[in-house]
Amino acid sequence: MEELIYKLKEQIIDALNLEEITPEDIDDNAPLFGDGLGLDSIDALELIVILDKHYGIKIANPADGKAIFSSVAAIADYVSKNRSK
Amino acid sequence: MIEVLGRNIFSPLGADLEQNYRAVRAGKSALRLRGDDSGWRGIPDRAVASLMEDGFVLEGFSRFESMVISSVSDALSSSGVDPESPKCIFILSTTKADVEGLEQGDSQYLSPAAAARKVARHFGMVNEPVVVSNACISGVAAQILAARLIETGKYDTAIVCGADAISPFVVAGFSSFKALSPQPCRPFDIERMGLNLGEAAATIILGRSCTAVRDSRSERGMTADEKDRWYLLSGALTNDAYHLSAPSPSGEGCFRAIVSALSGFPAEKLAAIGVHGTATMFNDQMESKAIERAGLSEVPLSALKGYYGHTLGAAGVLETVLLMRCLEDGVIPANRGFEEIGVGGKVNIVPEELHTDRKAFLKMISGFGGCNGALLYSREPADYELIAQADAHSAEGVNGSGTNSWTIGHKVRITPVGFELDGISQSFDTPGKPALTALYKQHIGDYPKFYKMDGLCRLAFVASELLLQDFRTAETGKAERAEASELTSTDVLIFNRNSSIAADREHIATISDPGNYYPSPSVFLYTLPNILTGEIAIRNGFTGETSLFIAEDGGVCDEILEASMASTDASRILAGWIDYRDDDSFGVDLKLYIRNQIA
């Protein structure tokens, strides 16, 4: 799980162009939206693309993303249970 | 006063306005699920869309150009307007123009400005055309531009055509935004699930109501039918300065556009409000809030996307002329797709057709980049007096201390090898795109969103920061940036030649291989060139007009700036040329104009 979490952080930093942030800067359990990393609704849609592209997970309704994307640990948990690649 | 001289809609529902009008009255729509299990036109995404049948393409022209030419040609036919006149200008409203040519390879592609020029030449027009590309509000913004240019006296008539072709490019983009409804769209309805895309062209020919135009009409043996005569009383453009892709939840910018376009015009005289009504959750909710705040809750709404889908650059023109035609028969058309109210603001919308004898309507529209627009049309020339008085009043009030002369506050030029601020130049250590990041780090550094921007927006952002950073430190100081008195007082008017070509190529790369099809919402967003004006508006809290114009030649841009200066309430205008062809080929020539105050 730790490896997946680190990989996800790298993928998030890359896809969202979080230029001045390293995986070490992101707390596994900190909120990604609002305060935390300050991600917004377009970033949430970009996270949906990450899950599709790297893990074969399709999320049709962006509203479902709210719970899944609450933190990197939450994403890792969801990915490990639902991934198809 | 500005008068309507010609109109057309060229869509899947018909080749002229009468055919379209009859189809809508009969409840018809071309919205259907396109493609099959393997996808649509080479992409896995399927969509409900309103698309042209084959067979309308003219020899030597693309699908997009053919729609534009067919629409303009029909609108001209009964207008009495001479397109070859040196007092006539062509204004094309589009989001992506011929981009489906770029999807097929560079040799098939004409830039929006080049396509506009090709169409203008086809009609023998002598003046350089201009493209308005303000995302979804382009069609309304183009009509406002037409009125402004006519008011300067340089032109008597303006042919405004709004058009977009629907290709995998836009379907993939809107799909990545999860904005597409799997069913025919349902504007303002509780069960709405998003928008449908539609392709169409629509034309409105505007002219000065003056004897010159009337005379040329009667010379051609035409008499203007009183019944069909419409007047553009007023228009307004604003920015939310809130978010690039989501509207302000309170409908702030939309509300201000409506109030400004109405200029005190009484709600009791409005037959209808032509809403944007995309059927996305956020848009319709936002519009309902803005309408309620503007005191227009009792005015019936007309939402036309259940017939046509969202026709992008055509929408502002198409929905304006169709509502006009309906009102000529005293009809507000049925709101196709609407059954049960699903918005929070108090609005008057019903499924079925209504009858009215009122003679004025408001058209409103909002789009990506945070921009909003509104137009007020009437069939009663006397209504103009209501607006004219309101304008005179505001001239004494809001702009009482202002003049119509402007001073250049600051100017910046950027090339791939260096930049020049107020005449002092500096070379870049590393030329090209990396220089923009270096500029950001050296002079700005407090806005990580910079790294999310595409090349064109990075260029626009650093240029505007260089101009305004100096302005703020010299006159207001950075801390005062968001002070309320500053908010409404700056317009952003940007000109360019290559639209968003670099982002267009990047988006195409994400969708051209079906085995590696991952369209990115953030890449697609930047294929709307006006996004750069939204970035500047958000950063600085600018809530005035934000517009992007594309032209082959700079001359028409100077005319647009001059016309805007004569009509705006703003105390500052950020205006100039920002172009980005690729990472090694870009340029900026941007100025901050400050209105001179009466001493």
XYZ file of C-alpha atoms in Angstrom:
684
model
C 0.000 0.000 0.000
C 2.863 2.365 0.819
C 4.284 1.866 -2.670
C 0.889 2.584 -4.251
C 0.487 5.727 -2.159
C 3.890 7.005 -3.275
C 3.127 6.178 -6.913
C -0.223 7.996 -6.680
C 1.451 11.076 -5.247
C 3.897 11.129 -8.156
C 1.069 10.721 -10.641
C -0.990 13.482 -9.004
C 1.978 15.886 -8.943
C 2.679 15.138 -12.596
C -0.890 15.343 -13.887
C -1.847 18.442 -11.903
C 1.463 20.240 -12.515
C 2.114 20.753 -8.790
C 5.514 22.131 -9.675
C 6.909 23.085 -6.283
C 5.587 20.050 -4.386
C 7.281 16.675 -3.769
C 5.602 13.397 -2.734
C 7.057 13.926 0.742
C 5.136 17.216 1.048
C 1.770 15.474 0.713
C 0.332 13.983 3.906
C -1.302 10.586 3.258
C -4.438 11.544 5.180
C -4.656 15.297 4.605
C -7.587 16.609 2.559
C -6.674 17.185 -1.099
C -9.370 19.780 -1.735
C -10.137 23.017 0.042
C -7.410 23.596 2.615
C -4.872 20.790 2.050
C -3.376 20.932 -1.433
C -6.011 23.427 -2.530
C -7.180 21.381 -5.515
C -10.329 22.481 -7.360
C -13.083 20.987 -9.524
C -10.930 20.737 -12.657
C -8.267 18.875 -10.643
C -10.979 16.466 -9.470
C -11.816 15.707 -13.115
C -8.098 15.236 -13.807
C -7.896 12.694 -10.956
C -10.676 10.747 -12.691
C -8.435 10.613 -15.785
C -5.512 9.327 -13.647
C -7.610 6.452 -12.271
C -8.792 5.544 -15.779
C -5.382 5.823 -17.441
C -3.223 4.056 -14.849
C -5.639 1.737 -13.064
C -8.490 1.100 -15.519
C -11.081 2.533 -13.135
C -13.964 4.409 -14.718
C -15.886 6.977 -12.668
C -18.901 8.203 -14.600
C -20.357 10.576 -12.045
C -17.930 13.237 -10.798
C -20.004 13.520 -7.599
C -18.709 10.051 -6.643
C -15.216 11.518 -6.676
C -15.829 13.513 -3.508
C -15.480 10.557 -1.151
C -12.888 8.704 -3.253
C -10.586 11.730 -3.515
C -10.782 12.896 0.093
C -7.102 12.017 0.683
C -4.279 10.113 -1.023
C -4.801 7.231 1.429
C -8.483 7.126 0.462
C -7.595 7.037 -3.246
C -5.075 4.236 -2.635
C -7.694 2.248 -0.743
C -10.217 2.684 -3.571
C -7.655 1.843 -6.256
C -6.468 -1.308 -4.520
C -10.055 -2.577 -4.329
C -11.204 -1.595 -7.816
C -8.219 -1.581 -10.150
C -8.325 -3.557 -13.395
C -4.733 -2.850 -14.415
C -29.728 53.212 -33.031
C -28.852 49.707 -34.265
C -31.356 47.828 -36.399
C -31.595 44.184 -37.512
C -31.343 43.952 -41.317
C -31.030 40.230 -41.971
C -31.202 36.865 -40.220
C -30.625 33.185 -40.803
C -30.330 29.871 -38.993
C -28.602 27.036 -40.842
C -28.995 23.912 -38.715
C -30.095 20.279 -38.796
C -33.655 21.651 -38.484
C -33.496 23.706 -41.677
C -31.521 25.940 -43.991
C -33.343 29.193 -43.244
C -35.070 30.931 -40.368
C -38.617 29.999 -41.431
C -37.778 26.286 -41.638
C -36.146 26.441 -38.216
C -39.031 28.407 -36.754
C -41.616 25.946 -38.044
C -39.576 22.955 -36.812
C -39.324 24.423 -33.309
C -43.037 25.264 -33.219
C -43.680 21.649 -34.224
C -41.464 20.417 -31.366
C -38.782 18.863 -33.583
C -35.179 18.255 -32.623
C -32.169 16.572 -34.208
C -30.774 15.503 -30.825
C -29.970 11.804 -31.135
C -27.429 9.369 -29.735
C -24.585 9.259 -32.269
C -22.169 6.455 -33.091
C -22.367 2.806 -32.105
C -20.774 0.389 -29.643
C -17.340 1.109 -31.092
C -17.754 4.850 -30.562
C -18.173 7.824 -32.876
C -15.840 9.059 -35.615
C -12.794 7.291 -34.215
C -13.220 8.055 -30.519
C -14.724 5.726 -27.901
C -17.050 8.442 -26.582
C -20.613 8.481 -27.846
C -22.826 11.476 -27.422
C -26.355 12.740 -27.905
C -25.884 15.552 -30.396
C -27.644 17.605 -33.053
C -25.609 17.151 -36.236
C -25.874 18.191 -39.882
C -26.715 15.473 -42.407
C -24.152 14.968 -45.180
C -24.587 16.809 -48.438
C -24.398 20.460 -47.425
C -20.641 20.856 -47.908
C -19.694 23.325 -50.634
C -16.862 22.504 -53.028
C -13.559 23.975 -51.883
C -14.804 24.625 -48.364
C -14.756 22.719 -45.072
C -17.895 21.685 -43.212
C -17.489 24.686 -40.920
C -16.935 27.167 -43.750
C -19.850 25.702 -45.693
C -22.207 26.263 -42.766
C -20.990 29.837 -42.399
C -21.304 30.621 -46.123
C -24.770 29.067 -46.387
C -25.981 31.028 -43.377
C -24.483 34.374 -44.392
C -25.656 33.973 -47.972
C -29.275 33.415 -46.942
C -29.234 36.242 -44.393
C -27.860 38.620 -47.025
C -30.413 37.628 -49.658
C -33.320 39.573 -48.200
C -31.353 42.201 -46.264
C -30.600 44.772 -48.919
C -27.065 44.919 -47.505
C -24.134 45.043 -49.909
C -21.322 42.863 -48.520
C -18.848 44.512 -50.900
C -19.425 47.945 -49.396
C -16.364 49.550 -47.738
C -18.733 50.329 -44.835
C -19.531 46.651 -44.122
C -17.588 44.371 -41.738
C -17.779 40.612 -41.212
C -17.642 39.335 -37.620
C -17.305 35.589 -37.083
C -18.267 34.153 -33.702
C -16.784 30.717 -33.044
C -15.056 28.666 -30.381
C -13.135 26.203 -32.560
C -13.856 27.111 -36.222
C -12.068 24.650 -38.562
C -10.385 22.630 -35.802
C -11.681 19.375 -37.296
C -9.265 20.113 -40.161
C -6.401 20.147 -37.646
C -7.592 16.748 -36.411
C -7.038 15.475 -39.967
C -3.575 16.998 -40.307
C -2.017 20.412 -40.759
C -2.606 20.598 -44.505
C -6.364 20.574 -43.938
C -6.310 23.328 -41.329
C -7.155 26.996 -41.537
C -6.907 29.137 -38.405
C -10.142 30.862 -37.312
C -8.867 34.166 -38.682
C -7.862 32.586 -42.007
C -11.251 30.863 -42.302
C -13.007 34.186 -41.640
C -10.893 35.832 -44.345
C -11.687 33.027 -46.801
C -15.423 33.486 -46.208
C -15.145 37.284 -46.438
C -13.366 37.000 -49.794
C -16.023 34.608 -51.043
C -18.585 37.376 -50.559
C -16.299 40.047 -52.009
C -16.003 41.858 -48.675
C -13.240 44.434 -48.725
C -12.624 44.922 -45.008
C -10.537 42.642 -42.805
C -12.907 40.386 -40.786
C -12.511 39.671 -37.095
C -13.243 36.552 -35.044
C -14.767 36.792 -31.574
C -13.778 33.748 -29.518
C -15.186 34.162 -26.020
C -16.209 30.528 -25.490
C -19.990 30.094 -25.160
C -20.780 33.819 -25.038
C -19.115 34.544 -28.399
C -22.409 35.051 -30.263
C -23.632 37.707 -27.837
C -20.208 39.365 -27.588
C -20.033 39.515 -31.403
C -23.349 41.390 -31.601
C -22.122 43.890 -29.010
C -18.903 44.356 -30.984
C -20.944 44.922 -34.160
C -23.007 47.634 -32.484
C -19.887 49.331 -31.126
C -18.113 49.340 -34.483
C -21.200 50.752 -36.229
C -21.495 53.458 -33.579
C -17.960 54.670 -34.337
C -19.179 55.621 -37.824
C -16.536 53.600 -39.664
C -19.106 50.961 -40.634
C -22.792 51.131 -41.577
C -23.442 47.403 -41.406
C -21.965 44.342 -39.688
C -22.594 40.760 -40.735
C -22.369 38.660 -37.569
C -22.214 34.899 -38.078
C -21.914 32.447 -35.197
C -20.906 28.888 -36.038
C -19.235 25.744 -34.780
C -18.886 22.252 -36.206
C -19.070 19.356 -33.766
C -16.097 17.010 -34.118
C -14.367 14.448 -31.872
C -12.272 17.375 -30.583
C -15.169 19.044 -28.755
C -17.020 15.838 -27.882
C -13.899 14.414 -26.176
C -13.325 17.712 -24.381
C -16.825 18.143 -22.993
C -16.899 14.436 -22.166
C -13.723 14.818 -20.067
C -15.551 17.597 -18.204
C -18.361 15.098 -17.507
C -20.653 17.779 -18.913
C -22.500 15.662 -21.508
C -25.974 14.303 -20.833
C -26.554 10.705 -21.957
C -30.108 11.767 -22.886
C -31.636 14.738 -24.713
C -30.914 17.686 -22.434
C -33.466 19.103 -20.003
C -32.779 22.793 -19.301
C -33.820 23.976 -15.806
C -35.385 20.577 -15.067
C -34.937 18.724 -11.767
C -33.654 15.669 -13.693
C -31.187 17.483 -15.930
C -27.922 15.598 -16.429
C -25.844 17.933 -18.534
C -25.658 19.403 -21.999
C -25.795 18.063 -25.551
C -23.618 19.466 -28.322
C -25.118 20.769 -31.526
C -23.736 22.142 -34.767
C -25.221 25.090 -36.565
C -24.498 28.470 -38.060
C -26.654 31.515 -37.475
C -26.374 35.021 -38.853
C -27.669 38.401 -37.781
C -26.950 41.473 -39.887
C -26.937 44.691 -37.909
C -26.903 48.201 -39.302
C -27.276 51.788 -38.282
C -30.883 52.949 -38.507
C -30.138 55.792 -40.836
C -31.377 57.119 -44.127
C -28.279 55.858 -45.954
C -29.139 52.246 -45.317
C -32.867 52.817 -45.871
C -32.168 54.547 -49.170
C -30.050 51.705 -50.438
C -32.900 49.374 -49.504
C -35.495 51.280 -51.441
C -33.116 51.604 -54.393
C -33.054 47.834 -54.479
C -36.817 47.809 -54.481
C -37.170 46.513 -50.935
C -39.247 47.993 -48.200
C -38.505 47.076 -44.634
C -41.382 45.185 -43.140
C -42.374 46.974 -39.945
C -43.266 43.675 -38.367
C -39.787 42.242 -38.807
C -37.847 45.257 -37.617
C -35.885 44.805 -34.412
C -33.604 47.206 -32.586
C -30.589 46.319 -30.457
C -31.100 48.670 -27.536
C -28.165 47.692 -25.374
C -25.670 45.006 -24.419
C -23.210 44.232 -21.652
C -20.249 41.937 -20.973
C -18.822 41.035 -17.554
C -16.528 38.527 -15.878
C -17.177 36.580 -12.650
C -13.479 36.601 -11.687
C -14.399 33.423 -9.841
C -13.389 30.221 -11.662
C -12.278 29.193 -15.163
C -14.921 26.524 -15.687
C -17.564 26.989 -12.968
C -19.921 29.961 -12.792
C -20.176 32.104 -9.669
C -22.792 30.298 -7.484
C -24.536 33.597 -6.758
C -24.627 34.443 -10.475
C -22.731 37.621 -9.725
C -21.281 38.345 -13.176
C -24.441 37.189 -14.936
C -26.540 39.410 -12.665
C -24.372 42.430 -13.420
C -24.551 41.768 -17.175
C -28.370 41.618 -17.055
C -28.720 44.766 -14.941
C -26.271 46.639 -17.121
C -27.999 45.580 -20.380
C -31.401 46.552 -18.984
C -30.167 49.968 -17.830
C -33.413 50.485 -15.930
C -35.630 49.082 -18.698
C -38.858 47.957 -16.971
C -39.328 44.199 -16.474
C -43.046 44.605 -17.347
C -42.071 45.378 -20.942
C -40.067 42.142 -21.383
C -41.858 39.382 -23.317
C -39.220 36.806 -22.401
C -35.692 36.107 -21.252
C -33.703 33.920 -23.623
C -31.592 32.029 -21.090
C -28.373 30.131 -21.793
C -29.997 27.039 -20.231
C -27.271 24.507 -20.994
C -28.915 21.939 -18.674
C -25.766 21.509 -16.593
C -26.430 21.613 -12.843
C -24.304 24.690 -12.264
C -25.280 26.877 -15.210
C -29.040 26.697 -14.834
C -28.876 27.109 -11.055
C -26.616 30.148 -11.447
C -28.897 31.730 -14.068
C -31.948 31.287 -11.857
C -30.162 33.135 -9.023
C -29.118 35.981 -11.313
C -32.646 36.344 -12.743
C -34.214 36.450 -9.290
C -31.640 38.961 -8.035
C -32.358 41.180 -11.052
C -36.076 41.256 -10.163
C -37.064 39.309 -13.290
C -38.707 36.294 -11.609
C -42.034 36.921 -13.353
C -40.656 37.160 -16.901
C -41.168 33.908 -18.884
C -37.975 32.050 -19.813
C -37.109 30.628 -23.210
C -34.559 27.788 -23.200
C -33.838 26.453 -26.708
C -31.119 23.850 -26.125
C -33.704 21.054 -25.977
C -34.112 21.625 -29.742
C -30.555 22.350 -30.859
C -28.203 21.300 -28.071
C -25.426 23.723 -27.192
C -24.303 25.186 -30.506
C -21.247 26.882 -28.900
C -20.165 29.866 -31.012
C -23.521 29.878 -32.808
C -25.665 29.814 -29.653
C -25.756 33.544 -28.885
C -26.844 34.376 -32.428
C -29.102 31.383 -33.077
C -31.081 31.766 -29.868
C -31.412 35.518 -30.401
C -32.834 35.302 -33.919
C -35.113 32.349 -33.195
C -36.663 34.059 -30.184
C -37.147 37.202 -32.317
C -38.974 35.210 -34.954
C -41.202 33.533 -32.356
C -42.090 36.851 -30.725
C -43.105 38.263 -34.124
C -45.954 35.748 -33.971
C -46.585 36.540 -30.314
C -45.190 33.196 -29.205
C -42.718 32.126 -26.538
C -41.770 28.623 -27.717
C -42.278 25.519 -25.602
C -39.260 24.720 -23.407
C -38.467 21.315 -24.880
C -37.067 18.913 -22.253
C -38.361 20.901 -19.293
C -40.979 19.342 -17.028
C -40.357 20.128 -13.374
C -38.439 23.058 -11.929
C -34.986 22.076 -10.666
C -33.278 25.349 -9.817
C -33.068 27.351 -6.586
C -33.767 30.848 -7.873
C -37.378 31.924 -8.434
C -38.027 31.871 -12.185
C -41.020 31.623 -14.515
C -40.541 28.621 -16.790
C -43.234 26.287 -18.141
C -43.050 23.313 -20.546
C -45.653 24.544 -23.018
C -45.812 27.385 -25.524
C -46.988 30.791 -24.242
C -48.504 33.799 -25.985
C -47.470 37.390 -25.479
C -48.015 40.809 -26.990
C -44.913 42.375 -25.461
C -42.249 43.574 -27.850
C -38.886 43.352 -26.082
C -36.679 40.534 -24.833
C -33.440 39.952 -22.972
C -30.867 37.401 -24.168
C -28.381 36.181 -21.570
C -25.393 33.868 -21.789
C -22.403 32.699 -19.739
C -19.293 30.718 -20.532
C -15.914 29.202 -19.689
C -13.407 31.790 -18.624
C -16.042 33.277 -16.293
C -17.519 35.541 -18.967
C -21.151 36.646 -19.136
C -23.144 38.626 -21.667
C -26.612 40.097 -22.107
C -28.496 41.847 -24.926
C -31.714 43.845 -24.948
C -33.751 43.861 -28.175
C -37.084 45.552 -28.872
C -39.465 46.084 -31.799
C -40.525 49.484 -30.499
C -38.124 52.262 -31.504
C -39.549 54.382 -28.676
C -38.084 51.880 -26.178
C -34.699 53.262 -27.100
C -35.546 56.427 -25.211
C -35.757 54.442 -21.963
C -32.225 53.176 -22.483
C -30.840 56.423 -23.850
C -32.057 58.267 -20.756
C -30.549 55.636 -18.521
C -27.232 55.981 -20.352
C -27.269 59.759 -20.077
C -27.950 59.403 -16.376
C -25.040 57.044 -15.870
C -22.757 59.310 -17.877
C -23.411 62.017 -15.329
C -23.164 59.654 -12.412
C -20.680 56.796 -12.595
C -18.412 58.363 -15.174
C -19.003 61.911 -14.097
C -15.356 62.508 -13.439
C -14.074 60.577 -16.453
C -13.302 61.672 -19.992
C -13.101 59.789 -23.233
C -9.355 60.197 -23.556
C -6.860 57.627 -22.369
C -3.195 57.564 -21.380
C -0.892 54.575 -21.691
C 0.038 53.729 -18.119
C 2.500 50.945 -18.844
C 3.517 48.792 -21.752
C 5.228 45.444 -22.041
C 6.602 43.494 -24.973
C 7.777 39.904 -24.772
C 9.525 37.812 -27.434
C 11.129 34.364 -27.067
C 14.496 36.060 -26.433
C 13.660 38.934 -24.111
C 11.189 41.436 -22.737
C 10.783 45.185 -22.554
C 8.847 46.970 -19.808
C 8.156 50.676 -20.284
C 11.074 50.947 -22.682
C 13.649 49.111 -20.562
C 14.640 45.827 -22.175
C 16.213 42.669 -20.827
C 17.334 39.461 -22.550
C 16.410 36.000 -21.348
C 19.200 33.648 -20.251
C 17.303 30.720 -21.757
C 14.991 31.627 -24.650
C 11.550 30.150 -25.359
C 8.985 28.725 -22.956
C 11.470 28.206 -20.045
C 11.984 31.989 -20.036
C 8.354 32.428 -18.984
C 8.898 30.217 -15.941
C 12.064 32.157 -15.138
C 10.107 35.430 -15.388
C 7.443 34.007 -13.093
C 10.019 32.926 -10.502
C 11.901 36.215 -10.637
C 8.980 38.688 -10.626
C 5.886 36.884 -9.304
C 6.387 33.587 -7.513
C 3.232 33.603 -5.368
C 0.735 31.949 -7.724
C 1.315 28.162 -8.120
C -1.632 28.007 -10.549
C 0.890 29.381 -13.039
C 2.245 25.851 -13.469
C -1.164 24.542 -14.486
C -1.443 27.017 -17.353
C -0.646 26.200 -20.967
C 1.991 28.219 -22.834
C -0.431 30.880 -24.117
C -1.826 31.525 -20.634
C 1.626 31.544 -19.029
C 2.653 34.172 -21.554
C -0.479 36.258 -20.927
C -0.125 35.863 -17.175
C 3.492 36.994 -16.872
C 2.843 39.878 -19.291
C -0.170 41.114 -17.317
C 1.693 40.691 -14.020
C 4.625 42.748 -15.273
C 2.244 45.526 -16.296
C 0.081 45.465 -13.198
C 2.794 44.695 -10.651
C 4.414 47.950 -11.526
C 1.054 49.719 -11.564
C 0.162 48.401 -8.125
C 3.442 49.219 -6.461
C 3.479 52.668 -8.004
C -0.093 53.701 -7.371
C -2.166 51.400 -5.181
C 0.176 48.858 -3.649
C -0.348 45.111 -3.880
C -2.380 44.839 -0.698
C -5.105 46.984 -2.172
C -5.544 44.728 -5.170
C -8.995 43.492 -4.185
C -10.368 46.807 -3.009
C -13.991 47.037 -4.157
C -13.638 50.303 -6.041
C -11.001 48.722 -8.267
C -12.998 45.639 -9.179
C -15.320 46.784 -11.911
C -12.973 49.249 -13.446
C -10.756 47.194 -15.753
C -11.598 45.614 -19.106
C -9.325 43.005 -20.692
C -9.250 43.021 -24.519
C -6.788 40.611 -26.117
C -6.016 40.121 -29.811
C -4.167 37.274 -31.466
C -3.612 35.485 -34.750
C -3.102 31.818 -33.871
C -5.956 31.264 -31.410
C -4.966 28.415 -29.046
C -3.086 26.362 -31.642
C -0.511 24.913 -29.207
C -3.208 23.666 -26.787
C -5.284 22.420 -29.742
C -2.395 20.189 -30.827
C -1.878 18.940 -27.283
C -5.569 18.031 -26.919
C -5.597 16.244 -30.291
C -2.578 14.181 -29.155
C -4.610 12.861 -26.201
C -7.524 11.686 -28.353
C -6.051 10.543 -31.688
C -5.116 6.987 -30.574
C -8.221 5.007 -29.538
C -5.975 2.622 -27.554
C -4.544 5.533 -25.565
C -7.577 7.809 -25.382
C -7.410 9.951 -22.255
C -8.673 13.459 -22.986
C -7.679 15.800 -20.194
C -10.123 18.448 -18.935
C -7.301 20.822 -18.068
C -5.765 20.506 -21.537
C -9.152 20.954 -23.247
C -9.923 24.029 -21.147
C -6.949 25.840 -22.686
C -8.192 25.129 -26.207
C -10.596 27.995 -25.528
C -8.294 30.955 -26.177
C -10.338 33.343 -24.019
C -9.310 31.322 -20.949
C -6.274 33.581 -20.749
C -8.550 36.560 -20.104
C -10.279 34.552 -17.365
C -6.894 33.804 -15.742
C -6.098 37.528 -15.663
C -9.583 38.382 -14.343
C -9.371 35.832 -11.512
C -5.860 36.819 -10.485
C -6.721 40.520 -10.316
C -10.411 40.474 -9.441
C -11.306 42.188 -12.723
C -15.079 41.991 -13.253
C -15.402 44.083 -16.411
C -15.457 42.835 -19.983
C -12.948 40.124 -20.924
C -12.743 39.495 -24.657
C -10.536 37.644 -27.105
C -10.434 38.605 -30.778
C -8.606 36.728 -33.536
C -7.534 38.509 -36.713
C -4.965 38.136 -39.466
C -4.207 41.834 -39.422
C -3.737 44.330 -36.576
C -5.683 47.191 -38.179
C -9.109 45.939 -37.202
C -7.825 45.408 -33.647
C -7.032 49.109 -33.303
C -10.597 49.883 -34.429
C -12.019 47.480 -31.852
C -9.964 49.038 -29.062
C -11.039 52.516 -30.093
C -14.703 51.472 -30.226
C -14.429 49.830 -26.799
C -12.834 52.923 -25.299
C -15.763 54.994 -26.552
C -18.390 52.703 -25.023
C -16.974 51.259 -21.799
C -17.532 52.425 -18.223
C -14.124 51.063 -17.215
C -11.409 53.313 -15.877
C -8.639 51.034 -17.153
C -8.239 48.752 -20.164
C -5.618 46.040 -20.419
C -5.319 45.576 -24.166
C -2.962 44.260 -26.782
C -1.592 41.388 -28.758
C -0.764 38.011 -27.158
C 0.139 35.211 -29.527
C 1.628 31.769 -28.919
C 2.267 29.502 -31.885
C 4.585 27.064 -30.114
C 7.156 26.961 -27.302
C 9.736 28.821 -29.395
C 7.508 31.220 -31.261
C 5.406 33.691 -29.290
C 5.003 37.371 -28.657
C 3.298 40.006 -26.512
C 2.616 43.672 -27.112
C 0.367 44.672 -24.235
C -0.562 48.051 -22.790
C -2.435 49.326 -19.768
C -4.636 52.264 -20.734
C -5.852 54.590 -18.000
C -8.803 56.899 -18.504
C -7.926 60.557 -18.049
C -9.853 62.226 -15.267
C -11.240 65.754 -15.415
C -8.873 67.906 -13.401
